[in-house]
PDB file of C-alpha atoms in Angstrom:
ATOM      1  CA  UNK A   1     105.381 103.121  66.980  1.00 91.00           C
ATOM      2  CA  UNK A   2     102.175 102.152  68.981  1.00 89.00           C
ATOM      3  CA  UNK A   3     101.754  98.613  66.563  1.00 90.00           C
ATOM      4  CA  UNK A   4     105.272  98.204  66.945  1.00 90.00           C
ATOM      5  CA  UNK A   5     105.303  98.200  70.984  1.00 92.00           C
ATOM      6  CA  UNK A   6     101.843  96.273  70.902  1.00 92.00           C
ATOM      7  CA  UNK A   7     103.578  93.593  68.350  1.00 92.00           C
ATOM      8  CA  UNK A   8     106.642  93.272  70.686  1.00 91.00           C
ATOM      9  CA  UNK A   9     104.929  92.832  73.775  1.00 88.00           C
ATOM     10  CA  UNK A  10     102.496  90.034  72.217  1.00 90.00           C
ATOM     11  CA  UNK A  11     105.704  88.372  71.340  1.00 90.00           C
ATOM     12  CA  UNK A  12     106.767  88.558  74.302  1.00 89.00           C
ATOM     13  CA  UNK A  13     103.721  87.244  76.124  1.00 88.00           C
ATOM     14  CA  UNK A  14     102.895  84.632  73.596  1.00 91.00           C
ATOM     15  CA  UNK A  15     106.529  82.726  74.290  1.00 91.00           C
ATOM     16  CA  UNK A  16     104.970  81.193  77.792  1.00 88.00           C
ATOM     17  CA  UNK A  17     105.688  83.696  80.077  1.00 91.00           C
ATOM     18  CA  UNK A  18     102.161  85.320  79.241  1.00 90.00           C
ATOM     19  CA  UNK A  19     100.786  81.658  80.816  1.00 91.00           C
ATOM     20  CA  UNK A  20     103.971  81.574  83.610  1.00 94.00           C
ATOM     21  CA  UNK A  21     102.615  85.072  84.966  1.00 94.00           C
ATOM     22  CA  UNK A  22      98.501  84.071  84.726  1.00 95.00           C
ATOM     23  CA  UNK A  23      99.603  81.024  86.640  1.00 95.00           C
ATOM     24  CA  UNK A  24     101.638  82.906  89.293  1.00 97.00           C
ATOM     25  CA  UNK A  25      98.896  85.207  89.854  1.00 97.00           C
ATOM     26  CA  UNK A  26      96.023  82.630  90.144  1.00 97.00           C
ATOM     27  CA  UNK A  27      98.698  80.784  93.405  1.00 98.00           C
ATOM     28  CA  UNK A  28      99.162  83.961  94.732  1.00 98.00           C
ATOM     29  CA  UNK A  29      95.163  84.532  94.575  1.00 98.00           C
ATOM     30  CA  UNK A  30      94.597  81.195  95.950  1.00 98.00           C
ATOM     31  CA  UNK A  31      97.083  81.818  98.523  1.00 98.00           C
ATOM     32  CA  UNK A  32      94.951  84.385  99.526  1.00 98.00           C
ATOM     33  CA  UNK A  33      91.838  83.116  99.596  1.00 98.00           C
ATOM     34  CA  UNK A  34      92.927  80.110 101.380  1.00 98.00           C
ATOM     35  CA  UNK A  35      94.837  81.915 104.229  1.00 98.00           C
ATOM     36  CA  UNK A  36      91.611  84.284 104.393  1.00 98.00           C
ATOM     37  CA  UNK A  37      89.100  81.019 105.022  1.00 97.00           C
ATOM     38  CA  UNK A  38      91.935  79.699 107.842  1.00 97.00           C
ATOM     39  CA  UNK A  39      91.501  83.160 109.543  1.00 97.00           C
ATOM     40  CA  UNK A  40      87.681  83.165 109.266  1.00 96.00           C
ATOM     41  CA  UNK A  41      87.816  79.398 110.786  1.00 95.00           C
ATOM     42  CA  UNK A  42      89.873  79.872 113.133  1.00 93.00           C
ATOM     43  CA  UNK A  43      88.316  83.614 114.397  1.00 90.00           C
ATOM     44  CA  UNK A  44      85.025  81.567 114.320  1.00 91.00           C
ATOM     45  CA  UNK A  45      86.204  78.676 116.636  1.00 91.00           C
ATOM     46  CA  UNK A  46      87.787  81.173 119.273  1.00 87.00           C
ATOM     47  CA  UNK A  47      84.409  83.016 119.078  1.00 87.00           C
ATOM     48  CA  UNK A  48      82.666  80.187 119.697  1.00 88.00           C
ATOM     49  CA  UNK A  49      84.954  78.329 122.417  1.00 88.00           C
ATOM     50  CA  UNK A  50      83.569  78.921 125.963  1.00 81.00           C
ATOM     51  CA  UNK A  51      81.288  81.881 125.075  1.00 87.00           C
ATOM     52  CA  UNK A  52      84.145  83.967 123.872  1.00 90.00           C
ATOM     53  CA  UNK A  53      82.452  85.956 122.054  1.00 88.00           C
ATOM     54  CA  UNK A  54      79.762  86.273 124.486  1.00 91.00           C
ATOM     55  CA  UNK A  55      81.960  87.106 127.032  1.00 92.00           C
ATOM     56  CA  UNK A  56      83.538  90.009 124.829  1.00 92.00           C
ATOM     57  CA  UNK A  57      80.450  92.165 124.431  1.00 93.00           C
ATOM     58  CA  UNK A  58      79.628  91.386 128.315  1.00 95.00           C
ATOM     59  CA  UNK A  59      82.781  93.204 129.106  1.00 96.00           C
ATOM     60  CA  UNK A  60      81.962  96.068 126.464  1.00 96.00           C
ATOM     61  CA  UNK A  61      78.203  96.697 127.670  1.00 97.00           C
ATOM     62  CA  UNK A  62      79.398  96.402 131.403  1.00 95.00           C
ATOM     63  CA  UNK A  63      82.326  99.233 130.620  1.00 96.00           C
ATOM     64  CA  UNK A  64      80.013 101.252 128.910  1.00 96.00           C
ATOM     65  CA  UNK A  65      77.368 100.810 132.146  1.00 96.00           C
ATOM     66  CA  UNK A  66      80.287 102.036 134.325  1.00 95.00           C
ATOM     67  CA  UNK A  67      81.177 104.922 132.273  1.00 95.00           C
ATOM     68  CA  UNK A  68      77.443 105.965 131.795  1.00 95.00           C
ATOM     69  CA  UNK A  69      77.082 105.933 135.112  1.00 92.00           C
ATOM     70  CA  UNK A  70      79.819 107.881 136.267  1.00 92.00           C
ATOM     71  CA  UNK A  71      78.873 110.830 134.034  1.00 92.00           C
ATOM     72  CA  UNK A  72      75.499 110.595 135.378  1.00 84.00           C
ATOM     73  CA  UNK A  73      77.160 111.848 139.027  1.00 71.00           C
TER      74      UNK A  73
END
């Protein structure tokens, strides 16, 4: 039954749809990989524009001073 199911599904595959499904995959992997590089771009460019990123960790350390410091009382 095994041969019979493999035969059947090679059939299957080998009438284009096998090729129509690799193909739909690889645009839906390049879709990804595409709108993953936009992100990292455009994440990169905020970080960058006026000291952003900078900025960001400024705010953290100076939160974390004022915390620190109030346990210290």
């Amino acid at each position: 039954m095994l041969g019979k199911i493999t035969t059947a599904w090679t059939n299957a595959w080998n009438t284009g749809v096998g090729v129509s499904i690799i193909e739909h995959i690889l645009h839906i992997i390049t879709n990804i990989n595409n709108t993953i590089g936009a992100l990292a771009k455009n994440f990169g460019n905020a970080w960058d524009k006026a000291s952003i990123g900078q900025k960001i960790f400024e705010d953290i350390d100076g939160l974390a001073d004022i915390i620190l410091g109030t346990l210290m009382i």
